mmCIF file of C-alpha atoms and ligand atoms in Angstrom:
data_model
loop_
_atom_site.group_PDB
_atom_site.id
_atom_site.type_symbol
_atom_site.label_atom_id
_atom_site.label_comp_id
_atom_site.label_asym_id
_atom_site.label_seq_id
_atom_site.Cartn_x
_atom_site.Cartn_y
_atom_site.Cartn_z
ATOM 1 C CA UNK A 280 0.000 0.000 0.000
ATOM 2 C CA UNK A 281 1.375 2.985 -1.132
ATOM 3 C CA UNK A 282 1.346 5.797 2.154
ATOM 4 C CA UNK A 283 1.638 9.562 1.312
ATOM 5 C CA UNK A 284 3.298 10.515 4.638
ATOM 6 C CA UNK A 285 2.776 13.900 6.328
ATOM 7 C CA UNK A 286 4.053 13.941 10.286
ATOM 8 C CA UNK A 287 4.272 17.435 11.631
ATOM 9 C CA UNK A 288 5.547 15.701 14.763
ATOM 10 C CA UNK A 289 8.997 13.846 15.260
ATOM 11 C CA UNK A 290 8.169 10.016 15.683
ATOM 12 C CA UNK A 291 10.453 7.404 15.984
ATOM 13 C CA UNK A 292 11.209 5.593 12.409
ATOM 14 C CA UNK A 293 10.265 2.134 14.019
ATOM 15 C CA UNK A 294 7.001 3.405 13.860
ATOM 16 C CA UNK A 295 6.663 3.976 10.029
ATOM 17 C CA UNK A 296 8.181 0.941 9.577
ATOM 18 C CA UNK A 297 5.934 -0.840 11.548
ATOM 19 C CA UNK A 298 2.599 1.406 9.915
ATOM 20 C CA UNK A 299 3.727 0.475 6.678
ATOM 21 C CA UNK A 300 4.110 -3.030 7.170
ATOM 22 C CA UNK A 301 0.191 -3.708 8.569
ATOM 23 C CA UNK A 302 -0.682 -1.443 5.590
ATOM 24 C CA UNK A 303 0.818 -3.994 3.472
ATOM 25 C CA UNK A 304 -0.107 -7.020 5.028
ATOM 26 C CA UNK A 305 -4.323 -5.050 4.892
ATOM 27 C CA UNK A 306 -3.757 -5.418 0.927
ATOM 28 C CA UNK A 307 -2.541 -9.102 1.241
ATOM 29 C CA UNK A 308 -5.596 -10.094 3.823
ATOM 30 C CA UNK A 309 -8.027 -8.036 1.611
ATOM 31 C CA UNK A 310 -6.816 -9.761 -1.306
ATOM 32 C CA UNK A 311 -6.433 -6.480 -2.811
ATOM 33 C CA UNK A 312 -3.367 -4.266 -4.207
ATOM 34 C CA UNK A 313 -2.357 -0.800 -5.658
ATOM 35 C CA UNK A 314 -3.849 0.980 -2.772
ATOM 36 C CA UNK A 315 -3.301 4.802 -1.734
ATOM 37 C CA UNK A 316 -3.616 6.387 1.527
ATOM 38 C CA UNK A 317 -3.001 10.030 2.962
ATOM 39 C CA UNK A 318 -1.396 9.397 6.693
ATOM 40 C CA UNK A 319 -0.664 12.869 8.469
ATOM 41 C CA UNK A 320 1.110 11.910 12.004
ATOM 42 C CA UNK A 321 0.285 15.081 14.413
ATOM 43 C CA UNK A 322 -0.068 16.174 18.056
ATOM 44 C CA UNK A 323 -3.213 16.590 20.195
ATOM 45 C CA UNK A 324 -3.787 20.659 19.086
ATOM 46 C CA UNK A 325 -3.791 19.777 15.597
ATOM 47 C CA UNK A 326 -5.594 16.835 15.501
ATOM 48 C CA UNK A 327 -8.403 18.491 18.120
ATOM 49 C CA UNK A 328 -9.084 21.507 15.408
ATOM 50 C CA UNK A 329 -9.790 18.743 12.724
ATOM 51 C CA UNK A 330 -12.083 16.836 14.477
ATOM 52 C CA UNK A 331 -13.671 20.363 15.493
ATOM 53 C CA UNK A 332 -13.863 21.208 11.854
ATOM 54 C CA UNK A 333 -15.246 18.155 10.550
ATOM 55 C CA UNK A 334 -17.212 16.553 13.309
ATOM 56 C CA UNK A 335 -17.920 19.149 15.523
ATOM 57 C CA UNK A 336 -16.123 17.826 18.278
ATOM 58 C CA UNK A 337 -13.935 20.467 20.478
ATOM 59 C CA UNK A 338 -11.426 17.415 21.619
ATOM 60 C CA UNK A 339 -8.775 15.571 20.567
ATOM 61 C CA UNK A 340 -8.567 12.490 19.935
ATOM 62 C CA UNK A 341 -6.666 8.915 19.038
ATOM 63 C CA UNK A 342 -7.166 8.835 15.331
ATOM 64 C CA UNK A 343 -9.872 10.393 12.502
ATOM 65 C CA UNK A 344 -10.240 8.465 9.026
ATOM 66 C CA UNK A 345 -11.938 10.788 5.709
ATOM 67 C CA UNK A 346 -13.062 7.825 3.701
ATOM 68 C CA UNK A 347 -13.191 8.576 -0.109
ATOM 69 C CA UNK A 348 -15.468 6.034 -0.899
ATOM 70 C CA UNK A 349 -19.165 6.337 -0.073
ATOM 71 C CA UNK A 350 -20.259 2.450 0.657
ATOM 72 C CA UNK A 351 -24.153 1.422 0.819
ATOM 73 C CA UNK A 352 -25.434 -0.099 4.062
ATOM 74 C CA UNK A 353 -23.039 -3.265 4.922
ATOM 75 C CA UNK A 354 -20.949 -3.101 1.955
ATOM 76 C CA UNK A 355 -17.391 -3.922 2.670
ATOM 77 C CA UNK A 356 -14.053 -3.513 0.239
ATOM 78 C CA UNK A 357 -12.528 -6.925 0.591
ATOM 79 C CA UNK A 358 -16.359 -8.662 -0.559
ATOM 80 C CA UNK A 359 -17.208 -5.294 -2.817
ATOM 81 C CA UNK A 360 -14.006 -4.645 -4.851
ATOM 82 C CA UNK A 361 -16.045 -2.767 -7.328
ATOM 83 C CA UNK A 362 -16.074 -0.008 -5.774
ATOM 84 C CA UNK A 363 -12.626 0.816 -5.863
ATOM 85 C CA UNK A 364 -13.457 2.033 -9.446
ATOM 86 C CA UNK A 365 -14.652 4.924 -8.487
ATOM 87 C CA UNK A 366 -11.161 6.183 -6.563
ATOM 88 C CA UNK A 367 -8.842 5.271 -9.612
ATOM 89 C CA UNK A 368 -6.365 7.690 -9.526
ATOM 90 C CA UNK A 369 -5.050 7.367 -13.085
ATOM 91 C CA UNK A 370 -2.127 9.643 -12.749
ATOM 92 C CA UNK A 371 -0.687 7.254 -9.884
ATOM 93 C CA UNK A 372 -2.021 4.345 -10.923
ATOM 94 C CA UNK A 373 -3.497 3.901 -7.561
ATOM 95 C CA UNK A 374 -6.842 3.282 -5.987
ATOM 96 C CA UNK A 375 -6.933 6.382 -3.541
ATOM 97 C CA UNK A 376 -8.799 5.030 -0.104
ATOM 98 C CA UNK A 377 -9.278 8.678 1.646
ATOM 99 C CA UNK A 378 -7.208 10.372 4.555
ATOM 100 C CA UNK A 379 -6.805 9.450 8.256
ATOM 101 C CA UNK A 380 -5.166 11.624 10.992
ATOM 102 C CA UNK A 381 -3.339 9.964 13.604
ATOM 103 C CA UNK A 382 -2.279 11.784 17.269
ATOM 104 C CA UNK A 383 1.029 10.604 18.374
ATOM 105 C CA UNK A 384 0.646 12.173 21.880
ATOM 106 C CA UNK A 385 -2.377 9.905 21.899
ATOM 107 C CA UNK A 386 -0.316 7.019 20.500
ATOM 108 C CA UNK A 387 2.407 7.306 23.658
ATOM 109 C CA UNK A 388 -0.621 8.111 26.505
ATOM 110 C CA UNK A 389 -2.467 4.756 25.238
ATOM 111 C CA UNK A 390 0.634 2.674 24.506
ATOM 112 C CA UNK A 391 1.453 3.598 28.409
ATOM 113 C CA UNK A 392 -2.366 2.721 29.722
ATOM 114 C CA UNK A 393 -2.174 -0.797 27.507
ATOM 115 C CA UNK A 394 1.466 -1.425 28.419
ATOM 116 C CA UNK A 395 2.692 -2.217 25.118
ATOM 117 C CA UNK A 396 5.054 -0.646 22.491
ATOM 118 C CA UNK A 397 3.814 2.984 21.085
ATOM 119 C CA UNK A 398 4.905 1.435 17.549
ATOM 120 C CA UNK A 399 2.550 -1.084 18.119
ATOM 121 C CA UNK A 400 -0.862 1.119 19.366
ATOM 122 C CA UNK A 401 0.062 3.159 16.314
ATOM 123 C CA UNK A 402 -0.277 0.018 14.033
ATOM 124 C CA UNK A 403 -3.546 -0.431 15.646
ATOM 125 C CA UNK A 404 -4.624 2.743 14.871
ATOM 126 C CA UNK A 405 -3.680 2.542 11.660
ATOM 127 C CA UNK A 406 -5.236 -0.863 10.880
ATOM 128 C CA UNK A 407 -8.730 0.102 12.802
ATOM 129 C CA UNK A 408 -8.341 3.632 10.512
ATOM 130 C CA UNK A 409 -7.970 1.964 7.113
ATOM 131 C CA UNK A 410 -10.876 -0.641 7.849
ATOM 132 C CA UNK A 411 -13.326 2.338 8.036
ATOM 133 C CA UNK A 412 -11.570 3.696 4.863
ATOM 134 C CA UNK A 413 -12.853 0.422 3.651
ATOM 135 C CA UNK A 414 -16.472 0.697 4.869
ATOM 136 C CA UNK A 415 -15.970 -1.162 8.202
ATOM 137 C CA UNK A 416 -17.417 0.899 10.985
ATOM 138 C CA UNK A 417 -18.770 0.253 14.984
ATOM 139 C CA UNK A 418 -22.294 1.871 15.369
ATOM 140 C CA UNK A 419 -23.592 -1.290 16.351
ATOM 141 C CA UNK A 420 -23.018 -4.688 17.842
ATOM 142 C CA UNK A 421 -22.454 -6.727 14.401
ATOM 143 C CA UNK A 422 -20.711 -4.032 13.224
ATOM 144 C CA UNK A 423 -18.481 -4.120 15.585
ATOM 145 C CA UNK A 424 -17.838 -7.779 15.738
ATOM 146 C CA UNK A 425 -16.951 -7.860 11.862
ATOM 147 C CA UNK A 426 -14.646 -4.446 12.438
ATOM 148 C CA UNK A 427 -12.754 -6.255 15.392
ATOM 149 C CA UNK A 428 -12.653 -9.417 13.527
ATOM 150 C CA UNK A 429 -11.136 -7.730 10.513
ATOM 151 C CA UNK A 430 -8.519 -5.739 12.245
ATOM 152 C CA UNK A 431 -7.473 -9.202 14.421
ATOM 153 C CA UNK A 432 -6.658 -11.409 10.883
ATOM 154 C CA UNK A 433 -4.682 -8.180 9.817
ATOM 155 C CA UNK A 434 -2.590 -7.864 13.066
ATOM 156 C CA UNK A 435 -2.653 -11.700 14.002
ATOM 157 C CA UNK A 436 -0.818 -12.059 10.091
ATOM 158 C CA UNK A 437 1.999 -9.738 10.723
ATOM 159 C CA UNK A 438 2.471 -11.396 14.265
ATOM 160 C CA UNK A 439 0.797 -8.677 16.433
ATOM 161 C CA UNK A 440 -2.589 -10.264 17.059
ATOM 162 C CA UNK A 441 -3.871 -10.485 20.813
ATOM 163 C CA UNK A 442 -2.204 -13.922 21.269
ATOM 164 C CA UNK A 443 0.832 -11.145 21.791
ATOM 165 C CA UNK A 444 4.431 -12.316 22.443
ATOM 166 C CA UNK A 445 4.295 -15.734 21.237
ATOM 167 C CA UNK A 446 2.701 -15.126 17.556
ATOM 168 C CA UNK A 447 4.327 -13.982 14.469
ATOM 169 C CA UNK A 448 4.122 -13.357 10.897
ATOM 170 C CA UNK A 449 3.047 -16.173 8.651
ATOM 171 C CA UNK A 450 5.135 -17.259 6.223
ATOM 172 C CA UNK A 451 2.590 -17.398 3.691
ATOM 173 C CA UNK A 452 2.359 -13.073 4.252
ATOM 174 C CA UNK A 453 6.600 -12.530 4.467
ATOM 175 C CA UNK A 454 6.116 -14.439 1.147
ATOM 176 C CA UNK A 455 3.446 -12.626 -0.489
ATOM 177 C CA UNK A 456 5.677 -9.505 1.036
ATOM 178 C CA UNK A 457 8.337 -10.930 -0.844
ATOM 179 C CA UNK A 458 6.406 -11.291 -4.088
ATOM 180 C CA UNK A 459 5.461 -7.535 -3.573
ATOM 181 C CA UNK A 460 9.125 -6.455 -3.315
ATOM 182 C CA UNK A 461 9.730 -8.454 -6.646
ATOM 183 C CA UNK A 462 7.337 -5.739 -8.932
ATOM 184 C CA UNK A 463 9.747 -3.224 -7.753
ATOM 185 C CA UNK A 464 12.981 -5.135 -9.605
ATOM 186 C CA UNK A 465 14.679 -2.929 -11.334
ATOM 187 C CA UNK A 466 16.670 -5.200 -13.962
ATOM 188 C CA UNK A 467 16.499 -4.205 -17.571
ATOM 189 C CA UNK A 468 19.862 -6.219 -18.141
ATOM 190 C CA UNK A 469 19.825 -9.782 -16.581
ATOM 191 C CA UNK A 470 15.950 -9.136 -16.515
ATOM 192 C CA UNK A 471 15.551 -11.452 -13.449
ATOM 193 C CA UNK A 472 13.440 -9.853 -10.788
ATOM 194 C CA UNK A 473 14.269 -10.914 -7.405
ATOM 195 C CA UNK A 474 11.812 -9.668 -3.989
ATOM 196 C CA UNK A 475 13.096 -10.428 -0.473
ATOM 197 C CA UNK A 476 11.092 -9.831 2.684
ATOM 198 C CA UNK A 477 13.467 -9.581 5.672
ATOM 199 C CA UNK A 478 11.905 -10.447 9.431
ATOM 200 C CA UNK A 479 13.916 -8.606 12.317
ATOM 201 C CA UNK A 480 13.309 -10.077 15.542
ATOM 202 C CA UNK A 481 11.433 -7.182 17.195
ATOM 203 C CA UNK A 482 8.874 -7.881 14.432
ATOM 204 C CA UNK A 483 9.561 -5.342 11.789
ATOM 205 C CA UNK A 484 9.770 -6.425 8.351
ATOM 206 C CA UNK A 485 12.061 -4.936 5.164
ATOM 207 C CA UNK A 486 11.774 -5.633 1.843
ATOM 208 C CA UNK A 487 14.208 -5.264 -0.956
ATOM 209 C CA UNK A 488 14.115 -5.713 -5.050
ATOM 210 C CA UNK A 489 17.130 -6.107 -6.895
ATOM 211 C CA UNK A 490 19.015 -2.721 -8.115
ATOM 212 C CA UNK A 491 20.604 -3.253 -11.095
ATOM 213 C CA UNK A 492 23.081 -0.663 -12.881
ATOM 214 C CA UNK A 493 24.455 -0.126 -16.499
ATOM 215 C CA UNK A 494 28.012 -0.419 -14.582
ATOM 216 C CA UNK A 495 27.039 -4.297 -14.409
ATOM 217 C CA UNK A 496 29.063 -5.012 -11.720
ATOM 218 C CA UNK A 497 27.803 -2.179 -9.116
ATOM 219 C CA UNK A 498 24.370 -4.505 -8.855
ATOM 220 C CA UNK A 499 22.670 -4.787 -5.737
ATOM 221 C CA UNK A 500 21.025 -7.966 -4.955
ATOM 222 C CA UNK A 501 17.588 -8.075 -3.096
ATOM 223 C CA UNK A 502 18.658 -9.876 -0.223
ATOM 224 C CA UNK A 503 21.121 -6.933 0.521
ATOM 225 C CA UNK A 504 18.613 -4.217 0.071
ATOM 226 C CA UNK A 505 16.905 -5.479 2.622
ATOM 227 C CA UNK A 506 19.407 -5.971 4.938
ATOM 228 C CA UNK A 507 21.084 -2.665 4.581
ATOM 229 C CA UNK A 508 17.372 -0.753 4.645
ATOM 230 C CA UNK A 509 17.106 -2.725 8.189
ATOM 231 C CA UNK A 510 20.379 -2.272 9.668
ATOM 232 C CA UNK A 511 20.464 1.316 8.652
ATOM 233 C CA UNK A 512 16.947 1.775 10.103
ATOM 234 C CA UNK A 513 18.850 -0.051 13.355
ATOM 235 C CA UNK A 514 18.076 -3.523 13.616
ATOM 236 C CA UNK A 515 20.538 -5.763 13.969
ATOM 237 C CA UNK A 516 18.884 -9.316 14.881
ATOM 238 C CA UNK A 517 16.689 -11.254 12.444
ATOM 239 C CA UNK A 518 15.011 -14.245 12.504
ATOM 240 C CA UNK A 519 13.474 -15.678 8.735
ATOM 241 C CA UNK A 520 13.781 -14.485 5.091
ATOM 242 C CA UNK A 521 11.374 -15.334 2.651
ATOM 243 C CA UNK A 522 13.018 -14.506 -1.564
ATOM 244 C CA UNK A 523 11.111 -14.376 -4.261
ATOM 245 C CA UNK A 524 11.380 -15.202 -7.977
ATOM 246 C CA UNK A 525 9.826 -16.101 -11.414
ATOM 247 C CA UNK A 526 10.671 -19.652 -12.977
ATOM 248 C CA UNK A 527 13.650 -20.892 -10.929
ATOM 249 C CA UNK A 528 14.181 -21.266 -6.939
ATOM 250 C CA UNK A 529 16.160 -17.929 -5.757
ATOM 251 C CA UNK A 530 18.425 -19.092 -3.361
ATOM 252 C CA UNK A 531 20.660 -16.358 -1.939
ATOM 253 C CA UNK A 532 23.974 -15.583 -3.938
ATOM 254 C CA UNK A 533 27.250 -16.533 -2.066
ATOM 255 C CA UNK A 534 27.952 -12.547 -1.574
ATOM 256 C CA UNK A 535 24.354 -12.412 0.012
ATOM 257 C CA UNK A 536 24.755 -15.231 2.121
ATOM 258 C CA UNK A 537 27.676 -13.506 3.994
ATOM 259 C CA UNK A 538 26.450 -9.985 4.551
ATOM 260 C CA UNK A 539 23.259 -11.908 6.227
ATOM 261 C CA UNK A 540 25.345 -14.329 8.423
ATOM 262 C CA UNK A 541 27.065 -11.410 10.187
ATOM 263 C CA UNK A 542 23.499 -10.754 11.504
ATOM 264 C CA UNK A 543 21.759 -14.089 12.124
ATOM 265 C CA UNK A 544 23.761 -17.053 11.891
ATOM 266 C CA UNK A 545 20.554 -19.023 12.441
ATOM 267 C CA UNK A 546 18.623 -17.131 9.743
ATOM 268 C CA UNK A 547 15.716 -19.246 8.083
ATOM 269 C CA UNK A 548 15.692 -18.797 4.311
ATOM 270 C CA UNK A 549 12.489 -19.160 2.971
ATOM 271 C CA UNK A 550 12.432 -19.103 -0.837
ATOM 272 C CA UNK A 551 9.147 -18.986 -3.466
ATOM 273 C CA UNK A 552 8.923 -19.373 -7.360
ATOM 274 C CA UNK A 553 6.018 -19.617 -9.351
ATOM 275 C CA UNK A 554 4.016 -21.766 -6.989
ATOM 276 C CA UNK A 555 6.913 -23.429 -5.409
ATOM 277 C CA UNK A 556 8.468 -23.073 -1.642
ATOM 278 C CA UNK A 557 11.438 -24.012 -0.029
ATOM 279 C CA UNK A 558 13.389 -23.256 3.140
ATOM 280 C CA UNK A 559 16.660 -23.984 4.347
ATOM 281 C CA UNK A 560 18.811 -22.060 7.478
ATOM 282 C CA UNK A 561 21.655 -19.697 6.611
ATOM 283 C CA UNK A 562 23.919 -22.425 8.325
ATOM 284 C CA UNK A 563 22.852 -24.975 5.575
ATOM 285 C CA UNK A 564 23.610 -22.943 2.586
ATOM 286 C CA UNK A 565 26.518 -21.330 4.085
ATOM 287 C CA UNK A 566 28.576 -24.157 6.786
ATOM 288 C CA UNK A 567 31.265 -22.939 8.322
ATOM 289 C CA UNK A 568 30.458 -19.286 7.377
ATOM 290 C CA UNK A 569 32.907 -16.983 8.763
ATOM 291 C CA UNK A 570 31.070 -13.903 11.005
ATOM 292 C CA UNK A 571 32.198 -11.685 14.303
ATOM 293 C CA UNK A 572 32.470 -14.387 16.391
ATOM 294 C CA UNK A 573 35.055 -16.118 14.325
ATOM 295 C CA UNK A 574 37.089 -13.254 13.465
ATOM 296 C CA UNK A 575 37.015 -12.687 17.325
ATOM 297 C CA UNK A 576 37.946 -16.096 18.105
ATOM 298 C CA UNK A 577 40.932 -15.610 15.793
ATOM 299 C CA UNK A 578 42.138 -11.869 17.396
ATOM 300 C CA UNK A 579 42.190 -13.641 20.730
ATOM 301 C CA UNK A 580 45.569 -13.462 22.108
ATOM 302 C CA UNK A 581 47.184 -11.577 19.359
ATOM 303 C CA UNK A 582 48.722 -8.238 19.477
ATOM 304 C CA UNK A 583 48.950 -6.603 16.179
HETATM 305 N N1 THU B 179 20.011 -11.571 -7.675
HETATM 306 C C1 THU B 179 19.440 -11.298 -6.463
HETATM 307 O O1 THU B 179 18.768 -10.272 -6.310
HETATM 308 N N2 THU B 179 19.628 -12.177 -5.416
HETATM 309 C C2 THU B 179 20.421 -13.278 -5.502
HETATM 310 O O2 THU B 179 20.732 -13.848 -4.482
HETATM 311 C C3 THU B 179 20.871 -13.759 -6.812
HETATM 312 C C4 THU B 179 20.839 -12.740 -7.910
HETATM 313 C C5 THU B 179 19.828 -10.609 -8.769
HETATM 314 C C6 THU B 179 21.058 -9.818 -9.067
HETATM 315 C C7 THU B 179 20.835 -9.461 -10.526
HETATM 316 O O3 THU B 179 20.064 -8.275 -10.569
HETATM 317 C C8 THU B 179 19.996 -10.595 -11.074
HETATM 318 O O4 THU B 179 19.484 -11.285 -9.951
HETATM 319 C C9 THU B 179 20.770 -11.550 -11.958
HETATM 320 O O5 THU B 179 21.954 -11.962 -11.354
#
């Protein structure tokens, strides 16, 4: 899902990393792709003028969502895809979804009453914001249930579901992620597009397309662009990757299999083609790989 940011207040990066990835995984749920949303991240003042504005409401509040489309009674985007027609932005080639206005003084105050990560209650704000955009809403009892149940399979597939600590993303979504990250390729010369979905331990996921160049050799596989999106972005432990391809299995090149071993050692490599999977861990494809704790190992004792 394509996010036109706007954030008049600082906020930590984790948290658009995190915002983008339930975005994402609300297209793969939904079943539905090539989705536009306007996300403006502001403080209490700001956000209590808008919904004074536009709902009449002198106080601020968590979150406020301007849906574009106008949906008749019980009429849902993932079972009503037709309407999406009507929000075609030609120019972008994207389906534009409406607006939603997020507080991030309300995102730390709630994250501290439900005693979990503000990147977290920010994702949930987010996910609970685009279902109205797509005609969910809570006036009533059923409502509600099909809102809450909607917002749970989005959360519970990127691993933040109420089961909490112990679940995590599917590898069925890090895949489709994967696949995703493959439309970006940008390979006019070996014309091999390669997507890679990278899983960092706190739960944040990077993807990565291959970069290629006309200088042949300055190519930048996907695996690395994910890897040096996530390390630059600060993490530094990760648990699976999940590479995808067209017509052949894409196992990591040797180069790639290095830079990720100096990370996680015990990395699972998860790779898709066509309608083919495989895994194997890092240590498999790469025995005796040589990372920090060998090269410490080997500085022991020495003095130059
Ligand atoms: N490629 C990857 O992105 N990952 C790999 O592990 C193997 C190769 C890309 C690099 C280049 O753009 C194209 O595939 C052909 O080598």
């Amino acid at each position: 899902m394509r996010i036109n940011w706007s954030c008049s207040h600082t906020v930590d990066s984790t948290w658009l990393q995190v915002m983008q990835n339930v975005a994402d995984a609300t297209e793969i749920v939904c079943g539905l792709s090539s989705l536009l949303i306007g996300l403006q991240i502001c403080g209490d003042e700001e956000i209590r003028v808008l919904n004074r504005n536009f709902r009449n409401l002198d106080r601020a509040t968590d979150v406020l969502s301007f849906p574009l489309i106008q949906y008749g009674p019980g009429k849902m985007l993932p079972d009503h895809p037709e309407y999406l027609k009507s929000v075609y932005d030609d120019e972008e080639g994207l389906y534009c979804l409406g607006d939603v206005i997020i507080s991030a003084d309300h995102v730390r105050q709630q994250a501290l009453e439900y005693g979990h990560p503000e990147e977290r209650e920010a994702a949930y704000l987010l996910v609970h914001a685009i279902c109205h955009l797509m005609g969910y809403d809570h006036m009533n009892e059923t409502e509600k249930k099909k809102m809450r149940m909607m917002e749970e399979k989005i959360l519970e597939s990127v691993g933040m579901g109420q089961s909490g600590e112990t679940s995590t993303i599917t590898d069925e979504t890090l895949m489709e992620l994967a696949r995703r990250a493959m439309e970006h390729s940008y390979s006019p010369y070996s014309r091999f597009r390669v997507g890679a979905a990278l899983l960092s331990t706190d739960g944040r996921i990077f993807q990565g397309c291959n970069v290629e160049n006309a200088s042949l050799g300055i190519t930048c596989c996907a695996e690395r662009t994910a890897l040096f999106k996530a390390v630059s972005e600060g993490a530094r432990s990760f648990s699976a990757i999940a590479i995808a391809s067209v017509g052949t299995a894409p196992w990591p090149c040797g180069v790639c299999r290095h830079a990720l071993y100096e990370f996680a050692p015990d990395l699972r490599v998860i790779v898709t083609w066509d309608q083919q999977k495989a895994e194997m861990s890092l240590k498999e494809l790469l025995p005796h790989g040589f990372g920090p704790d060998e090269l410490a190992r080997g500085q022991k004792g020495t003095d130059r």
